[in-house]
Amino acid sequence: MPDTSSSPFTYDDDPDLPGWKRWQFRDPTRFNSFIEPLAVKLEGSIARVRMLPQHQHSNMRGDVHGGALLGFMDVALFAAARGFGVLQAGGAVTLDLSAQFIGGGAIGVPLEAHVELLRETQRMLFLRGLIVQEGVPTIASFTGTLRKSTPPALV
C-alpha cells in the first residue's frame, strides 16, 4: 500500500459515520474547507458524498446557495473518484461541470451528491450525479469531466 502521509488529503474511516470514509484536505486554509469535512460511501456503482450545509452556505432565502452547491458538486467529483479508486488525492483538474438547479436545499440537513462514474479513459473521467436531501425532491443534477494529471516522466 502506498504511503499517503504526504498526500494533501486524508481518506480514512469516519469516526462519526460508521461505514463511511472522511475525505478532507489537510490544509484548512484552502477552498475545500468551506464545505468540508466530506463523507464518502460506495453503494454499488454510486458514490454517496455527504456534506452538512451550514449558515455560511445559505442564500437570502435561507436555502443552500447555488455557488455552494456548485463548489460541492466540483469537489464531490474528486471525492467520488477517490472512492471509486480511479483517482488518488489531487492528480486531476476539472475540465467541465454542467449543472441544472431543480429546487432548494435546506440548511442543517445532510446534503448528498450521488455520483456515478460513466467512463474512465487513460486521461479522463466522465461522471454524473444528483444532489439530494432526505425528504426533499431532487435539488440539482450535474455532469463533469476530470482530466487526470500527466504521470511524471521516467528518467
PDB file of C-alpha atoms in Angstrom:
ATOM      1  CA  MET A   1       0.000   0.000   0.000  1.00  0.00           C
ATOM      2  CA  PRO A   2       1.466   3.408  -0.950  1.00  0.00           C
ATOM      3  CA  ASP A   3       2.454   5.888   1.723  1.00  0.00           C
ATOM      4  CA  THR A   4      -0.237   8.577   1.697  1.00  0.00           C
ATOM      5  CA  SER A   5       1.138  10.617   4.604  1.00  0.00           C
ATOM      6  CA  SER A   6       2.443  13.207   2.133  1.00  0.00           C
ATOM      7  CA  SER A   7      -0.935  13.370   0.399  1.00  0.00           C
ATOM      8  CA  PRO A   8      -2.710  16.725   0.654  1.00  0.00           C
ATOM      9  CA  PHE A   9      -5.932  14.847   1.543  1.00  0.00           C
ATOM     10  CA  THR A  10      -6.988  12.403   4.219  1.00  0.00           C
ATOM     11  CA  TYR A  11      -9.211   9.464   3.287  1.00  0.00           C
ATOM     12  CA  ASP A  12      -9.871   7.444   6.425  1.00  0.00           C
ATOM     13  CA  ASP A  13     -12.747   5.764   8.224  1.00  0.00           C
ATOM     14  CA  ASP A  14     -15.108   8.452   9.513  1.00  0.00           C
ATOM     15  CA  PRO A  15     -15.397   8.098  13.309  1.00  0.00           C
ATOM     16  CA  ASP A  16     -18.774   9.866  13.264  1.00  0.00           C
ATOM     17  CA  LEU A  17     -20.324   7.824  10.425  1.00  0.00           C
ATOM     18  CA  PRO A  18     -19.621   4.070  10.582  1.00  0.00           C
ATOM     19  CA  GLY A  19     -19.220   2.614   7.076  1.00  0.00           C
ATOM     20  CA  TRP A  20     -18.239   5.981   5.589  1.00  0.00           C
ATOM     21  CA  LYS A  21     -14.833   7.450   4.740  1.00  0.00           C
ATOM     22  CA  ARG A  22     -13.873  11.015   5.645  1.00  0.00           C
ATOM     23  CA  TRP A  23     -12.310  12.855   2.688  1.00  0.00           C
ATOM     24  CA  GLN A  24     -10.715  16.122   3.765  1.00  0.00           C
ATOM     25  CA  PHE A  25      -7.977  18.492   2.623  1.00  0.00           C
ATOM     26  CA  ARG A  26      -5.140  18.642   5.153  1.00  0.00           C
ATOM     27  CA  ASP A  27      -4.727  22.417   4.695  1.00  0.00           C
ATOM     28  CA  PRO A  28      -7.722  24.161   6.345  1.00  0.00           C
ATOM     29  CA  THR A  29      -6.865  27.479   4.641  1.00  0.00           C
ATOM     30  CA  ARG A  30      -7.874  26.158   1.183  1.00  0.00           C
ATOM     31  CA  PHE A  31     -11.268  26.494  -0.518  1.00  0.00           C
ATOM     32  CA  ASN A  32     -12.290  22.906   0.272  1.00  0.00           C
ATOM     33  CA  SER A  33     -12.536  23.724   3.981  1.00  0.00           C
ATOM     34  CA  PHE A  34     -15.617  25.811   3.112  1.00  0.00           C
ATOM     35  CA  ILE A  35     -17.612  22.606   2.521  1.00  0.00           C
ATOM     36  CA  GLU A  36     -15.646  20.014   4.493  1.00  0.00           C
ATOM     37  CA  PRO A  37     -15.481  17.574   6.075  1.00  0.00           C
ATOM     38  CA  LEU A  38     -17.000  15.364   3.398  1.00  0.00           C
ATOM     39  CA  ALA A  39     -18.038  11.762   3.908  1.00  0.00           C
ATOM     40  CA  VAL A  40     -17.883   9.172   1.109  1.00  0.00           C
ATOM     41  CA  LYS A  41     -19.641   5.820   0.905  1.00  0.00           C
ATOM     42  CA  LEU A  42     -19.827   3.433  -2.042  1.00  0.00           C
ATOM     43  CA  GLU A  43     -23.126   1.698  -2.728  1.00  0.00           C
ATOM     44  CA  GLY A  44     -22.757  -0.461  -5.809  1.00  0.00           C
ATOM     45  CA  SER A  45     -21.930   1.819  -8.738  1.00  0.00           C
ATOM     46  CA  ILE A  46     -22.849   5.001  -6.840  1.00  0.00           C
ATOM     47  CA  ALA A  47     -20.562   7.061  -4.611  1.00  0.00           C
ATOM     48  CA  ARG A  48     -22.502   8.978  -1.973  1.00  0.00           C
ATOM     49  CA  VAL A  49     -20.656  12.160  -1.000  1.00  0.00           C
ATOM     50  CA  ARG A  50     -22.121  13.990   2.002  1.00  0.00           C
ATOM     51  CA  MET A  51     -21.692  17.460   3.428  1.00  0.00           C
ATOM     52  CA  LEU A  52     -23.591  19.322   6.131  1.00  0.00           C
ATOM     53  CA  PRO A  53     -24.705  22.744   4.845  1.00  0.00           C
ATOM     54  CA  GLN A  54     -24.467  25.477   7.464  1.00  0.00           C
ATOM     55  CA  HIS A  55     -25.466  29.135   7.671  1.00  0.00           C
ATOM     56  CA  GLN A  56     -22.404  30.271   5.686  1.00  0.00           C
ATOM     57  CA  HIS A  57     -23.684  28.131   2.779  1.00  0.00           C
ATOM     58  CA  SER A  58     -27.082  29.881   2.699  1.00  0.00           C
ATOM     59  CA  ASN A  59     -28.593  32.415   0.326  1.00  0.00           C
ATOM     60  CA  MET A  60     -31.015  35.246   1.151  1.00  0.00           C
ATOM     61  CA  ARG A  61     -33.955  32.795   1.079  1.00  0.00           C
ATOM     62  CA  GLY A  62     -32.330  30.578   3.696  1.00  0.00           C
ATOM     63  CA  ASP A  63     -31.677  27.744   1.226  1.00  0.00           C
ATOM     64  CA  VAL A  64     -28.277  26.371   0.190  1.00  0.00           C
ATOM     65  CA  HIS A  65     -26.670  28.971  -2.105  1.00  0.00           C
ATOM     66  CA  GLY A  66     -26.165  27.937  -5.738  1.00  0.00           C
ATOM     67  CA  GLY A  67     -22.468  28.800  -5.502  1.00  0.00           C
ATOM     68  CA  ALA A  68     -22.069  26.488  -2.508  1.00  0.00           C
ATOM     69  CA  LEU A  69     -23.863  23.764  -4.470  1.00  0.00           C
ATOM     70  CA  LEU A  70     -21.535  24.250  -7.459  1.00  0.00           C
ATOM     71  CA  GLY A  71     -18.487  24.088  -5.203  1.00  0.00           C
ATOM     72  CA  PHE A  72     -19.858  20.945  -3.583  1.00  0.00           C
ATOM     73  CA  MET A  73     -20.542  19.360  -6.988  1.00  0.00           C
ATOM     74  CA  ASP A  74     -16.993  20.069  -8.144  1.00  0.00           C
ATOM     75  CA  VAL A  75     -15.326  18.710  -5.015  1.00  0.00           C
ATOM     76  CA  ALA A  76     -17.750  15.736  -4.941  1.00  0.00           C
ATOM     77  CA  LEU A  77     -16.442  14.656  -8.370  1.00  0.00           C
ATOM     78  CA  PHE A  78     -12.956  14.282  -6.864  1.00  0.00           C
ATOM     79  CA  ALA A  79     -14.181  12.668  -3.632  1.00  0.00           C
ATOM     80  CA  ALA A  80     -16.258  10.176  -5.624  1.00  0.00           C
ATOM     81  CA  ALA A  81     -13.348   9.399  -7.969  1.00  0.00           C
ATOM     82  CA  ARG A  82     -11.196   8.727  -4.900  1.00  0.00           C
ATOM     83  CA  GLY A  83     -13.926   6.474  -3.519  1.00  0.00           C
ATOM     84  CA  PHE A  84     -14.099   4.557  -6.807  1.00  0.00           C
ATOM     85  CA  GLY A  85     -10.327   4.089  -6.613  1.00  0.00           C
ATOM     86  CA  VAL A  86      -9.718   5.702 -10.007  1.00  0.00           C
ATOM     87  CA  LEU A  87      -8.021   8.809  -8.650  1.00  0.00           C
ATOM     88  CA  GLN A  88      -5.706   9.376  -5.740  1.00  0.00           C
ATOM     89  CA  ALA A  89      -5.659  12.685  -3.858  1.00  0.00           C
ATOM     90  CA  GLY A  90      -5.173  15.511  -6.330  1.00  0.00           C
ATOM     91  CA  GLY A  91      -3.820  14.436  -9.665  1.00  0.00           C
ATOM     92  CA  ALA A  92      -6.620  15.847 -11.819  1.00  0.00           C
ATOM     93  CA  VAL A  93      -8.360  19.032 -12.892  1.00  0.00           C
ATOM     94  CA  THR A  94     -11.974  19.798 -13.705  1.00  0.00           C
ATOM     95  CA  LEU A  95     -12.435  20.317 -17.451  1.00  0.00           C
ATOM     96  CA  ASP A  96     -16.152  20.962 -17.309  1.00  0.00           C
ATOM     97  CA  LEU A  97     -19.032  20.987 -14.888  1.00  0.00           C
ATOM     98  CA  SER A  98     -22.608  21.381 -16.035  1.00  0.00           C
ATOM     99  CA  ALA A  99     -25.406  21.822 -13.513  1.00  0.00           C
ATOM    100  CA  GLN A 100     -29.171  22.029 -13.566  1.00  0.00           C
ATOM    101  CA  PHE A 101     -30.768  23.528 -10.450  1.00  0.00           C
ATOM    102  CA  ILE A 102     -34.143  21.987  -9.703  1.00  0.00           C
ATOM    103  CA  GLY A 103     -35.035  23.003  -6.137  1.00  0.00           C
ATOM    104  CA  GLY A 104     -33.731  24.435  -2.881  1.00  0.00           C
ATOM    105  CA  GLY A 105     -31.689  22.614  -0.271  1.00  0.00           C
ATOM    106  CA  ALA A 106     -32.242  23.039   3.459  1.00  0.00           C
ATOM    107  CA  ILE A 107     -29.561  24.284   5.839  1.00  0.00           C
ATOM    108  CA  GLY A 108     -28.630  21.937   8.690  1.00  0.00           C
ATOM    109  CA  VAL A 109     -29.726  18.769   6.877  1.00  0.00           C
ATOM    110  CA  PRO A 110     -27.071  16.499   5.295  1.00  0.00           C
ATOM    111  CA  LEU A 111     -26.762  17.128   1.575  1.00  0.00           C
ATOM    112  CA  GLU A 112     -25.583  14.314  -0.683  1.00  0.00           C
ATOM    113  CA  ALA A 113     -24.143  14.063  -4.162  1.00  0.00           C
ATOM    114  CA  HIS A 114     -24.902  10.653  -5.638  1.00  0.00           C
ATOM    115  CA  VAL A 115     -22.151  10.287  -8.234  1.00  0.00           C
ATOM    116  CA  GLU A 116     -21.769   7.692 -10.969  1.00  0.00           C
ATOM    117  CA  LEU A 117     -18.610   7.029 -12.982  1.00  0.00           C
ATOM    118  CA  LEU A 118     -19.788   6.833 -16.586  1.00  0.00           C
ATOM    119  CA  ARG A 119     -16.435   6.124 -18.196  1.00  0.00           C
ATOM    120  CA  GLU A 120     -12.741   6.175 -17.463  1.00  0.00           C
ATOM    121  CA  THR A 121     -10.110   6.539 -20.157  1.00  0.00           C
ATOM    122  CA  GLN A 122      -6.353   6.803 -19.782  1.00  0.00           C
ATOM    123  CA  ARG A 123      -6.625  10.580 -19.256  1.00  0.00           C
ATOM    124  CA  MET A 124     -10.285  11.351 -18.489  1.00  0.00           C
ATOM    125  CA  LEU A 125     -13.058  10.583 -16.018  1.00  0.00           C
ATOM    126  CA  PHE A 126     -16.660  11.206 -17.058  1.00  0.00           C
ATOM    127  CA  LEU A 127     -19.101  11.446 -14.142  1.00  0.00           C
ATOM    128  CA  ARG A 128     -22.679  12.479 -13.410  1.00  0.00           C
ATOM    129  CA  GLY A 129     -24.654  12.997 -10.267  1.00  0.00           C
ATOM    130  CA  LEU A 130     -27.699  14.185  -8.388  1.00  0.00           C
ATOM    131  CA  ILE A 131     -27.793  16.451  -5.346  1.00  0.00           C
ATOM    132  CA  VAL A 132     -30.367  15.143  -2.869  1.00  0.00           C
ATOM    133  CA  GLN A 133     -31.545  15.611   0.703  1.00  0.00           C
ATOM    134  CA  GLU A 134     -33.759  13.370   2.786  1.00  0.00           C
ATOM    135  CA  GLY A 135     -37.381  14.398   2.482  1.00  0.00           C
ATOM    136  CA  VAL A 136     -36.706  16.882  -0.345  1.00  0.00           C
ATOM    137  CA  PRO A 137     -37.209  16.359  -4.088  1.00  0.00           C
ATOM    138  CA  THR A 138     -34.000  16.318  -6.167  1.00  0.00           C
ATOM    139  CA  ILE A 139     -32.142  19.612  -5.713  1.00  0.00           C
ATOM    140  CA  ALA A 140     -29.843  19.509  -8.755  1.00  0.00           C
ATOM    141  CA  SER A 141     -28.286  17.303 -11.380  1.00  0.00           C
ATOM    142  CA  PHE A 142     -24.784  17.651 -12.784  1.00  0.00           C
ATOM    143  CA  THR A 143     -22.172  16.163 -15.080  1.00  0.00           C
ATOM    144  CA  GLY A 144     -18.451  16.686 -15.028  1.00  0.00           C
ATOM    145  CA  THR A 145     -15.242  15.695 -16.752  1.00  0.00           C
ATOM    146  CA  LEU A 146     -11.950  15.378 -14.906  1.00  0.00           C
ATOM    147  CA  ARG A 147      -8.606  15.217 -16.663  1.00  0.00           C
ATOM    148  CA  LYS A 148      -6.017  13.113 -14.880  1.00  0.00           C
ATOM    149  CA  SER A 149      -2.619  14.723 -14.495  1.00  0.00           C
ATOM    150  CA  THR A 150       0.289  13.542 -16.565  1.00  0.00           C
ATOM    151  CA  PRO A 151       2.409  10.977 -14.738  1.00  0.00           C
ATOM    152  CA  PRO A 152       5.988  12.047 -14.124  1.00  0.00           C
ATOM    153  CA  ALA A 153       8.447  11.078 -16.847  1.00  0.00           C
ATOM    154  CA  LEU A 154      10.672   8.115 -16.076  1.00  0.00           C
ATOM    155  CA  VAL A 155      14.309   9.043 -16.224  1.00  0.00           C
TER     156      VAL A 155
END
